[in-house]
Amino acid sequence: MRYAGLTGIVTALALGGCTSEFWDWDPDTHIALDPLTATGLRIDRIEVKSSYYSPADDFSEAFVPAFRRQTEACARGERGVRAVVFIHALDRGSDLIGENGRAQLSGSVDLIDRRGRVVGRYPLSAALSDRRDDVGARRVALGDAFGRQLCREAFG
């Protein structure tokens, strides 16, 4: 009986570890595409996720088209991959203004092939030099900046 309680505690701790977020596992933070592989890829689907919640539609509706415009210009290959944009600290009321008074965003983009394998992972961050008053304009500008940075780092 004494071991039953201990077994329960050990089981709870083990199962608790199974439910942790992916980033709690401390995966490789940067996985670079081979340049030859990069030339054959195109981004056919974009998902936006956050550590706090699934980003609201209004964030994704502004961010994704801007991000897509940039990546369509650099990733023109035949093989489609899914881009999962993970925003590190995006909360529901986020105006995207950091402590320094500038619009900023940090996160990463995983490029995932059709078999579900992460073939590229790029930590990204963007900061706007000017403070735009409209939060929608900030979302678009940061989507553009994330897309441009991914193009530079992944697709040359």
Short mmCIF file of N, CA and C in Angstrom, two decimals:
data_model
loop_
_atom_site.label_atom_id
_atom_site.label_comp_id
_atom_site.label_asym_id
_atom_site.label_seq_id
_atom_site.Cartn_x
_atom_site.Cartn_y
_atom_site.Cartn_z
N MET A 1 0.82 -1.19 0.00
CA MET A 1 0.00 0.00 0.00
C MET A 1 0.87 1.26 0.00
N ARG A 2 1.96 1.16 0.72
CA ARG A 2 2.87 2.29 0.82
C ARG A 2 3.46 2.64 -0.55
N TYR A 3 3.73 1.61 -1.37
CA TYR A 3 4.30 1.83 -2.69
C TYR A 3 3.26 2.33 -3.68
N ALA A 4 2.00 2.06 -3.42
CA ALA A 4 0.94 2.51 -4.32
C ALA A 4 0.91 4.04 -4.38
N GLY A 5 1.07 4.70 -3.25
CA GLY A 5 1.10 6.16 -3.22
C GLY A 5 2.30 6.71 -3.96
N LEU A 6 3.46 6.08 -3.74
CA LEU A 6 4.68 6.49 -4.41
C LEU A 6 4.55 6.28 -5.91
N THR A 7 3.98 5.15 -6.31
CA THR A 7 3.78 4.86 -7.73
C THR A 7 2.86 5.90 -8.35
N GLY A 8 1.83 6.30 -7.64
CA GLY A 8 0.91 7.32 -8.14
C GLY A 8 1.60 8.65 -8.37
N ILE A 9 2.46 9.03 -7.43
CA ILE A 9 3.18 10.29 -7.55
C ILE A 9 4.13 10.25 -8.74
N VAL A 10 4.87 9.16 -8.87
CA VAL A 10 5.81 9.01 -9.98
C VAL A 10 5.07 9.03 -11.31
N THR A 11 3.94 8.34 -11.39
CA THR A 11 3.14 8.31 -12.61
C THR A 11 2.63 9.71 -12.96
N ALA A 12 2.14 10.44 -11.97
CA ALA A 12 1.64 11.80 -12.21
C ALA A 12 2.75 12.71 -12.73
N LEU A 13 3.93 12.60 -12.14
CA LEU A 13 5.05 13.42 -12.60
C LEU A 13 5.45 13.06 -14.02
N ALA A 14 5.48 11.77 -14.32
CA ALA A 14 5.85 11.33 -15.67
C ALA A 14 4.83 11.80 -16.70
N LEU A 15 3.55 11.65 -16.39
CA LEU A 15 2.52 12.07 -17.33
C LEU A 15 2.46 13.58 -17.45
N GLY A 16 2.76 14.28 -16.40
CA GLY A 16 2.80 15.74 -16.45
C GLY A 16 3.85 16.22 -17.44
N GLY A 17 4.96 15.51 -17.52
CA GLY A 17 5.99 15.85 -18.49
C GLY A 17 5.55 15.62 -19.91
N CYS A 18 4.64 14.68 -20.12
CA CYS A 18 4.16 14.38 -21.47
C CYS A 18 3.26 15.48 -22.01
N THR A 19 2.70 16.27 -21.14
CA THR A 19 1.76 17.29 -21.61
C THR A 19 2.42 18.65 -21.77
N SER A 20 3.72 18.74 -21.57
CA SER A 20 4.37 20.04 -21.68
C SER A 20 4.39 20.51 -23.14
N GLU A 21 4.58 21.79 -23.29
CA GLU A 21 4.65 22.37 -24.61
C GLU A 21 5.92 21.90 -25.33
N PHE A 22 5.87 21.92 -26.65
CA PHE A 22 7.00 21.51 -27.47
C PHE A 22 8.26 22.27 -27.10
N TRP A 23 8.15 23.58 -26.90
CA TRP A 23 9.35 24.38 -26.63
C TRP A 23 9.93 24.11 -25.25
N ASP A 24 9.17 23.49 -24.36
CA ASP A 24 9.71 23.10 -23.07
C ASP A 24 10.70 21.95 -23.22
N TRP A 25 10.64 21.26 -24.34
CA TRP A 25 11.54 20.12 -24.56
C TRP A 25 12.93 20.58 -24.99
N ASP A 26 13.09 21.86 -25.28
CA ASP A 26 14.36 22.44 -25.69
C ASP A 26 14.89 21.83 -26.99
N PRO A 27 14.13 21.96 -28.08
CA PRO A 27 14.60 21.42 -29.36
C PRO A 27 15.69 22.32 -29.92
N ASP A 28 16.33 21.86 -31.00
CA ASP A 28 17.31 22.70 -31.68
C ASP A 28 16.62 23.99 -32.08
N THR A 29 17.25 25.11 -31.82
CA THR A 29 16.61 26.38 -32.13
C THR A 29 16.83 26.81 -33.57
N HIS A 30 17.83 26.26 -34.23
CA HIS A 30 18.10 26.64 -35.62
C HIS A 30 18.43 25.38 -36.42
N ILE A 31 17.65 25.14 -37.44
CA ILE A 31 17.92 24.04 -38.36
C ILE A 31 17.94 24.66 -39.75
N ALA A 32 19.12 24.77 -40.32
CA ALA A 32 19.27 25.42 -41.62
C ALA A 32 18.98 24.45 -42.76
N LEU A 33 18.29 24.96 -43.77
CA LEU A 33 18.06 24.17 -44.98
C LEU A 33 19.36 24.08 -45.77
N ASP A 34 19.58 22.95 -46.38
CA ASP A 34 20.65 22.82 -47.35
C ASP A 34 20.29 23.73 -48.53
N PRO A 35 21.23 24.51 -49.07
CA PRO A 35 20.90 25.43 -50.17
C PRO A 35 20.26 24.75 -51.38
N LEU A 36 20.69 23.54 -51.69
CA LEU A 36 20.09 22.82 -52.83
C LEU A 36 18.64 22.45 -52.53
N THR A 37 18.37 22.03 -51.30
CA THR A 37 17.00 21.72 -50.89
C THR A 37 16.15 22.98 -50.92
N ALA A 38 16.69 24.08 -50.43
CA ALA A 38 15.94 25.34 -50.35
C ALA A 38 15.43 25.78 -51.72
N THR A 39 16.23 25.59 -52.76
CA THR A 39 15.80 26.04 -54.09
C THR A 39 14.61 25.26 -54.61
N GLY A 40 14.37 24.07 -54.08
CA GLY A 40 13.25 23.25 -54.54
C GLY A 40 11.97 23.41 -53.75
N LEU A 41 11.96 24.29 -52.74
CA LEU A 41 10.80 24.41 -51.86
C LEU A 41 9.95 25.64 -52.16
N ARG A 42 8.68 25.51 -51.84
CA ARG A 42 7.75 26.64 -51.82
C ARG A 42 6.86 26.47 -50.59
N ILE A 43 6.42 27.56 -50.05
CA ILE A 43 5.54 27.51 -48.87
C ILE A 43 4.11 27.50 -49.37
N ASP A 44 3.42 26.38 -49.13
CA ASP A 44 2.04 26.28 -49.63
C ASP A 44 0.99 26.48 -48.54
N ARG A 45 1.40 26.48 -47.28
CA ARG A 45 0.45 26.70 -46.19
C ARG A 45 1.17 27.40 -45.03
N ILE A 46 0.48 28.33 -44.39
CA ILE A 46 1.05 29.08 -43.28
C ILE A 46 0.11 28.99 -42.09
N GLU A 47 0.66 28.60 -40.95
CA GLU A 47 -0.09 28.56 -39.69
C GLU A 47 0.61 29.48 -38.70
N VAL A 48 -0.17 30.18 -37.90
CA VAL A 48 0.39 31.04 -36.86
C VAL A 48 -0.04 30.50 -35.51
N LYS A 49 0.93 30.32 -34.62
CA LYS A 49 0.67 29.83 -33.27
C LYS A 49 1.37 30.74 -32.27
N SER A 50 0.95 30.64 -31.02
CA SER A 50 1.56 31.44 -29.96
C SER A 50 1.65 30.62 -28.69
N SER A 51 2.55 31.03 -27.81
CA SER A 51 2.70 30.32 -26.54
C SER A 51 1.51 30.56 -25.62
N TYR A 52 0.77 31.63 -25.81
CA TYR A 52 -0.35 31.94 -24.93
C TYR A 52 -1.68 31.38 -25.41
N TYR A 53 -1.91 31.38 -26.68
CA TYR A 53 -3.19 30.93 -27.22
C TYR A 53 -3.08 30.88 -28.73
N SER A 54 -4.09 30.39 -29.39
CA SER A 54 -4.12 30.47 -30.85
C SER A 54 -4.41 31.92 -31.20
N PRO A 55 -3.54 32.54 -31.99
CA PRO A 55 -3.73 33.95 -32.29
C PRO A 55 -5.11 34.23 -32.88
N ALA A 56 -5.62 35.36 -32.52
CA ALA A 56 -6.95 35.75 -33.01
C ALA A 56 -6.94 35.89 -34.53
N ASP A 57 -8.11 35.72 -35.11
CA ASP A 57 -8.23 35.82 -36.56
C ASP A 57 -7.73 37.16 -37.08
N ASP A 58 -7.99 38.25 -36.35
CA ASP A 58 -7.57 39.55 -36.84
C ASP A 58 -6.05 39.67 -36.92
N PHE A 59 -5.32 39.02 -36.01
CA PHE A 59 -3.86 39.01 -36.12
C PHE A 59 -3.44 38.23 -37.36
N SER A 60 -3.93 37.00 -37.48
CA SER A 60 -3.55 36.15 -38.61
C SER A 60 -4.00 36.74 -39.95
N GLU A 61 -5.18 37.35 -39.98
CA GLU A 61 -5.68 37.94 -41.23
C GLU A 61 -4.78 39.06 -41.74
N ALA A 62 -4.11 39.76 -40.86
CA ALA A 62 -3.19 40.82 -41.27
C ALA A 62 -1.79 40.27 -41.51
N PHE A 63 -1.32 39.41 -40.61
CA PHE A 63 0.06 38.92 -40.64
C PHE A 63 0.31 37.96 -41.80
N VAL A 64 -0.56 36.97 -41.98
CA VAL A 64 -0.31 35.90 -42.95
C VAL A 64 -0.19 36.41 -44.38
N PRO A 65 -1.09 37.24 -44.91
CA PRO A 65 -0.91 37.71 -46.29
C PRO A 65 0.39 38.49 -46.50
N ALA A 66 0.78 39.28 -45.51
CA ALA A 66 2.04 40.03 -45.62
C ALA A 66 3.23 39.08 -45.63
N PHE A 67 3.21 38.10 -44.75
CA PHE A 67 4.27 37.08 -44.69
C PHE A 67 4.31 36.31 -46.01
N ARG A 68 3.13 35.92 -46.53
CA ARG A 68 3.04 35.15 -47.77
C ARG A 68 3.59 35.94 -48.96
N ARG A 69 3.27 37.23 -49.06
CA ARG A 69 3.78 38.06 -50.16
C ARG A 69 5.30 38.01 -50.22
N GLN A 70 5.92 38.08 -49.07
CA GLN A 70 7.39 38.05 -49.04
C GLN A 70 7.94 36.68 -49.43
N THR A 71 7.36 35.63 -48.87
CA THR A 71 7.91 34.29 -49.12
C THR A 71 7.61 33.78 -50.52
N GLU A 72 6.51 34.25 -51.14
CA GLU A 72 6.24 33.84 -52.52
C GLU A 72 7.31 34.35 -53.47
N ALA A 73 7.96 35.44 -53.12
CA ALA A 73 9.01 36.01 -53.96
C ALA A 73 10.32 35.23 -53.88
N CYS A 74 10.53 34.48 -52.80
CA CYS A 74 11.83 33.81 -52.64
C CYS A 74 11.74 32.29 -52.65
N ALA A 75 10.61 31.73 -52.31
CA ALA A 75 10.47 30.26 -52.24
C ALA A 75 9.57 29.84 -53.40
N ARG A 76 10.19 29.55 -54.55
CA ARG A 76 9.42 29.27 -55.77
C ARG A 76 9.60 27.87 -56.30
N GLY A 77 10.00 26.95 -55.46
CA GLY A 77 10.26 25.58 -55.91
C GLY A 77 8.99 24.79 -56.15
N GLU A 78 9.17 23.51 -56.41
CA GLU A 78 8.06 22.60 -56.71
C GLU A 78 7.51 21.90 -55.47
N ARG A 79 8.38 21.62 -54.50
CA ARG A 79 7.96 20.87 -53.30
C ARG A 79 7.36 21.79 -52.27
N GLY A 80 6.12 21.52 -51.90
CA GLY A 80 5.44 22.35 -50.92
C GLY A 80 5.81 21.98 -49.49
N VAL A 81 5.96 22.99 -48.66
CA VAL A 81 6.17 22.81 -47.23
C VAL A 81 5.18 23.71 -46.50
N ARG A 82 4.92 23.35 -45.27
CA ARG A 82 4.05 24.15 -44.40
C ARG A 82 4.95 24.99 -43.50
N ALA A 83 4.64 26.27 -43.39
CA ALA A 83 5.37 27.16 -42.49
C ALA A 83 4.54 27.35 -41.23
N VAL A 84 5.09 26.96 -40.09
CA VAL A 84 4.43 27.19 -38.81
C VAL A 84 5.18 28.33 -38.13
N VAL A 85 4.51 29.47 -38.06
CA VAL A 85 5.08 30.66 -37.44
C VAL A 85 4.67 30.64 -35.98
N PHE A 86 5.65 30.53 -35.10
CA PHE A 86 5.39 30.47 -33.66
C PHE A 86 5.81 31.80 -33.06
N ILE A 87 4.84 32.57 -32.57
CA ILE A 87 5.11 33.86 -31.96
C ILE A 87 5.29 33.64 -30.46
N HIS A 88 6.42 34.06 -29.92
CA HIS A 88 6.76 33.75 -28.53
C HIS A 88 5.86 34.42 -27.50
N ALA A 89 5.53 35.66 -27.66
CA ALA A 89 4.78 36.35 -26.60
C ALA A 89 3.70 37.23 -27.21
N LEU A 90 2.66 36.60 -27.68
CA LEU A 90 1.54 37.33 -28.27
C LEU A 90 0.32 37.07 -27.41
N ASP A 91 -0.12 38.08 -26.70
CA ASP A 91 -1.30 37.89 -25.87
C ASP A 91 -2.52 38.53 -26.53
N ARG A 92 -3.66 38.28 -25.97
CA ARG A 92 -4.92 38.72 -26.59
C ARG A 92 -4.99 40.24 -26.78
N GLY A 93 -4.48 40.99 -25.86
CA GLY A 93 -4.57 42.44 -25.96
C GLY A 93 -3.33 43.08 -26.55
N SER A 94 -2.50 42.31 -27.18
CA SER A 94 -1.21 42.80 -27.62
C SER A 94 -1.32 43.91 -28.66
N ASP A 95 -0.65 45.02 -28.35
CA ASP A 95 -0.56 46.09 -29.33
C ASP A 95 0.77 46.02 -30.07
N LEU A 96 1.58 45.01 -29.73
CA LEU A 96 2.87 44.72 -30.36
C LEU A 96 3.93 45.78 -30.06
N ILE A 97 3.67 46.64 -29.08
CA ILE A 97 4.64 47.66 -28.70
C ILE A 97 5.45 47.13 -27.52
N GLY A 98 6.77 47.10 -27.69
CA GLY A 98 7.65 46.62 -26.64
C GLY A 98 7.96 47.70 -25.61
N GLU A 99 8.76 47.33 -24.63
CA GLU A 99 9.13 48.27 -23.57
C GLU A 99 9.90 49.47 -24.09
N ASN A 100 10.55 49.30 -25.24
CA ASN A 100 11.32 50.39 -25.83
C ASN A 100 10.46 51.34 -26.66
N GLY A 101 9.14 51.08 -26.72
CA GLY A 101 8.24 51.95 -27.46
C GLY A 101 8.14 51.64 -28.94
N ARG A 102 8.85 50.61 -29.39
CA ARG A 102 8.83 50.23 -30.80
C ARG A 102 8.00 48.98 -31.00
N ALA A 103 7.39 48.88 -32.17
CA ALA A 103 6.65 47.66 -32.51
C ALA A 103 7.67 46.55 -32.72
N GLN A 104 7.45 45.42 -32.07
CA GLN A 104 8.39 44.32 -32.19
C GLN A 104 7.69 42.99 -32.00
N LEU A 105 8.33 41.96 -32.53
CA LEU A 105 7.78 40.61 -32.47
C LEU A 105 8.94 39.64 -32.56
N SER A 106 8.90 38.57 -31.77
CA SER A 106 9.92 37.54 -31.87
C SER A 106 9.24 36.18 -31.93
N GLY A 107 9.92 35.26 -32.55
CA GLY A 107 9.37 33.91 -32.68
C GLY A 107 10.27 33.05 -33.52
N SER A 108 9.68 32.09 -34.18
CA SER A 108 10.43 31.20 -35.06
C SER A 108 9.50 30.68 -36.14
N VAL A 109 10.10 30.17 -37.19
CA VAL A 109 9.34 29.55 -38.27
C VAL A 109 9.89 28.15 -38.48
N ASP A 110 9.00 27.17 -38.38
CA ASP A 110 9.35 25.79 -38.73
C ASP A 110 8.85 25.52 -40.14
N LEU A 111 9.70 24.96 -40.97
CA LEU A 111 9.30 24.51 -42.30
C LEU A 111 9.13 23.00 -42.21
N ILE A 112 7.91 22.54 -42.50
CA ILE A 112 7.56 21.14 -42.27
C ILE A 112 7.17 20.50 -43.60
N ASP A 113 7.81 19.37 -43.91
CA ASP A 113 7.52 18.71 -45.19
C ASP A 113 6.22 17.91 -45.12
N ARG A 114 5.86 17.30 -46.21
CA ARG A 114 4.58 16.58 -46.31
C ARG A 114 4.51 15.36 -45.39
N ARG A 115 5.67 14.86 -44.96
CA ARG A 115 5.69 13.72 -44.04
C ARG A 115 5.67 14.15 -42.58
N GLY A 116 5.61 15.46 -42.35
CA GLY A 116 5.55 15.97 -40.99
C GLY A 116 6.90 16.23 -40.34
N ARG A 117 7.97 16.16 -41.10
CA ARG A 117 9.31 16.39 -40.56
C ARG A 117 9.68 17.86 -40.63
N VAL A 118 10.30 18.36 -39.57
CA VAL A 118 10.81 19.73 -39.59
C VAL A 118 12.10 19.71 -40.40
N VAL A 119 12.08 20.36 -41.55
CA VAL A 119 13.26 20.40 -42.42
C VAL A 119 14.05 21.70 -42.25
N GLY A 120 13.43 22.68 -41.61
CA GLY A 120 14.11 23.94 -41.34
C GLY A 120 13.46 24.63 -40.16
N ARG A 121 14.28 25.27 -39.34
CA ARG A 121 13.75 26.04 -38.20
C ARG A 121 14.60 27.31 -38.08
N TYR A 122 13.90 28.43 -38.08
CA TYR A 122 14.59 29.72 -38.07
C TYR A 122 14.02 30.63 -36.98
N PRO A 123 14.82 30.95 -35.96
CA PRO A 123 14.39 31.95 -34.98
C PRO A 123 14.41 33.32 -35.66
N LEU A 124 13.35 34.08 -35.48
CA LEU A 124 13.24 35.38 -36.14
C LEU A 124 12.80 36.44 -35.13
N SER A 125 13.18 37.66 -35.40
CA SER A 125 12.65 38.78 -34.62
C SER A 125 12.62 39.99 -35.53
N ALA A 126 11.68 40.85 -35.27
CA ALA A 126 11.54 42.05 -36.08
C ALA A 126 11.17 43.21 -35.18
N ALA A 127 11.70 44.37 -35.51
CA ALA A 127 11.35 45.60 -34.80
C ALA A 127 11.20 46.69 -35.85
N LEU A 128 10.16 47.47 -35.72
CA LEU A 128 9.92 48.56 -36.66
C LEU A 128 10.61 49.82 -36.15
N SER A 129 11.20 50.57 -37.05
CA SER A 129 11.91 51.78 -36.65
C SER A 129 10.95 52.90 -36.28
N ASP A 130 9.74 52.86 -36.84
CA ASP A 130 8.77 53.89 -36.49
C ASP A 130 7.60 53.26 -35.74
N ARG A 131 6.92 54.06 -34.96
CA ARG A 131 5.76 53.56 -34.22
C ARG A 131 4.51 53.89 -35.01
N ARG A 132 3.89 52.87 -35.55
CA ARG A 132 2.66 53.08 -36.32
C ARG A 132 1.49 53.05 -35.36
N ASP A 133 0.60 54.00 -35.53
CA ASP A 133 -0.52 54.14 -34.59
C ASP A 133 -1.55 53.04 -34.73
N ASP A 134 -1.72 52.51 -35.91
CA ASP A 134 -2.74 51.50 -36.16
C ASP A 134 -2.16 50.10 -35.93
N VAL A 135 -2.78 49.33 -35.02
CA VAL A 135 -2.27 47.99 -34.71
C VAL A 135 -2.33 47.09 -35.94
N GLY A 136 -3.31 47.27 -36.81
CA GLY A 136 -3.39 46.49 -38.05
C GLY A 136 -2.19 46.75 -38.94
N ALA A 137 -1.78 48.00 -39.05
CA ALA A 137 -0.60 48.34 -39.85
C ALA A 137 0.66 47.73 -39.25
N ARG A 138 0.73 47.70 -37.92
CA ARG A 138 1.89 47.07 -37.27
C ARG A 138 1.93 45.58 -37.58
N ARG A 139 0.77 44.92 -37.55
CA ARG A 139 0.71 43.48 -37.85
C ARG A 139 1.20 43.21 -39.27
N VAL A 140 0.74 44.01 -40.22
CA VAL A 140 1.16 43.84 -41.62
C VAL A 140 2.66 44.08 -41.75
N ALA A 141 3.15 45.16 -41.17
CA ALA A 141 4.58 45.49 -41.27
C ALA A 141 5.44 44.41 -40.64
N LEU A 142 5.01 43.86 -39.51
CA LEU A 142 5.79 42.80 -38.87
C LEU A 142 5.70 41.50 -39.66
N GLY A 143 4.57 41.22 -40.30
CA GLY A 143 4.46 40.07 -41.20
C GLY A 143 5.42 40.19 -42.37
N ASP A 144 5.49 41.39 -42.95
CA ASP A 144 6.46 41.65 -44.03
C ASP A 144 7.88 41.41 -43.54
N ALA A 145 8.20 41.95 -42.37
CA ALA A 145 9.55 41.83 -41.83
C ALA A 145 9.91 40.37 -41.55
N PHE A 146 8.98 39.59 -40.98
CA PHE A 146 9.24 38.17 -40.72
C PHE A 146 9.47 37.44 -42.04
N GLY A 147 8.64 37.71 -43.03
CA GLY A 147 8.79 37.05 -44.33
C GLY A 147 10.12 37.38 -44.99
N ARG A 148 10.51 38.66 -44.96
CA ARG A 148 11.80 39.06 -45.55
C ARG A 148 12.96 38.38 -44.84
N GLN A 149 12.88 38.32 -43.51
CA GLN A 149 13.97 37.70 -42.76
C GLN A 149 14.06 36.20 -43.07
N LEU A 150 12.90 35.52 -43.16
CA LEU A 150 12.93 34.10 -43.51
C LEU A 150 13.53 33.92 -44.90
N CYS A 151 13.17 34.78 -45.84
CA CYS A 151 13.74 34.68 -47.19
C CYS A 151 15.25 34.80 -47.16
N ARG A 152 15.76 35.78 -46.43
CA ARG A 152 17.22 35.96 -46.34
C ARG A 152 17.90 34.74 -45.73
N GLU A 153 17.34 34.25 -44.64
CA GLU A 153 18.02 33.19 -43.90
C GLU A 153 17.84 31.80 -44.51
N ALA A 154 16.67 31.51 -45.06
CA ALA A 154 16.40 30.15 -45.54
C ALA A 154 16.62 29.99 -47.03
N PHE A 155 16.30 31.01 -47.80
CA PHE A 155 16.29 30.85 -49.25
C PHE A 155 17.32 31.72 -49.96
N GLY A 156 18.16 32.42 -49.20
CA GLY A 156 19.25 33.20 -49.76
C GLY A 156 18.79 34.38 -50.46
#
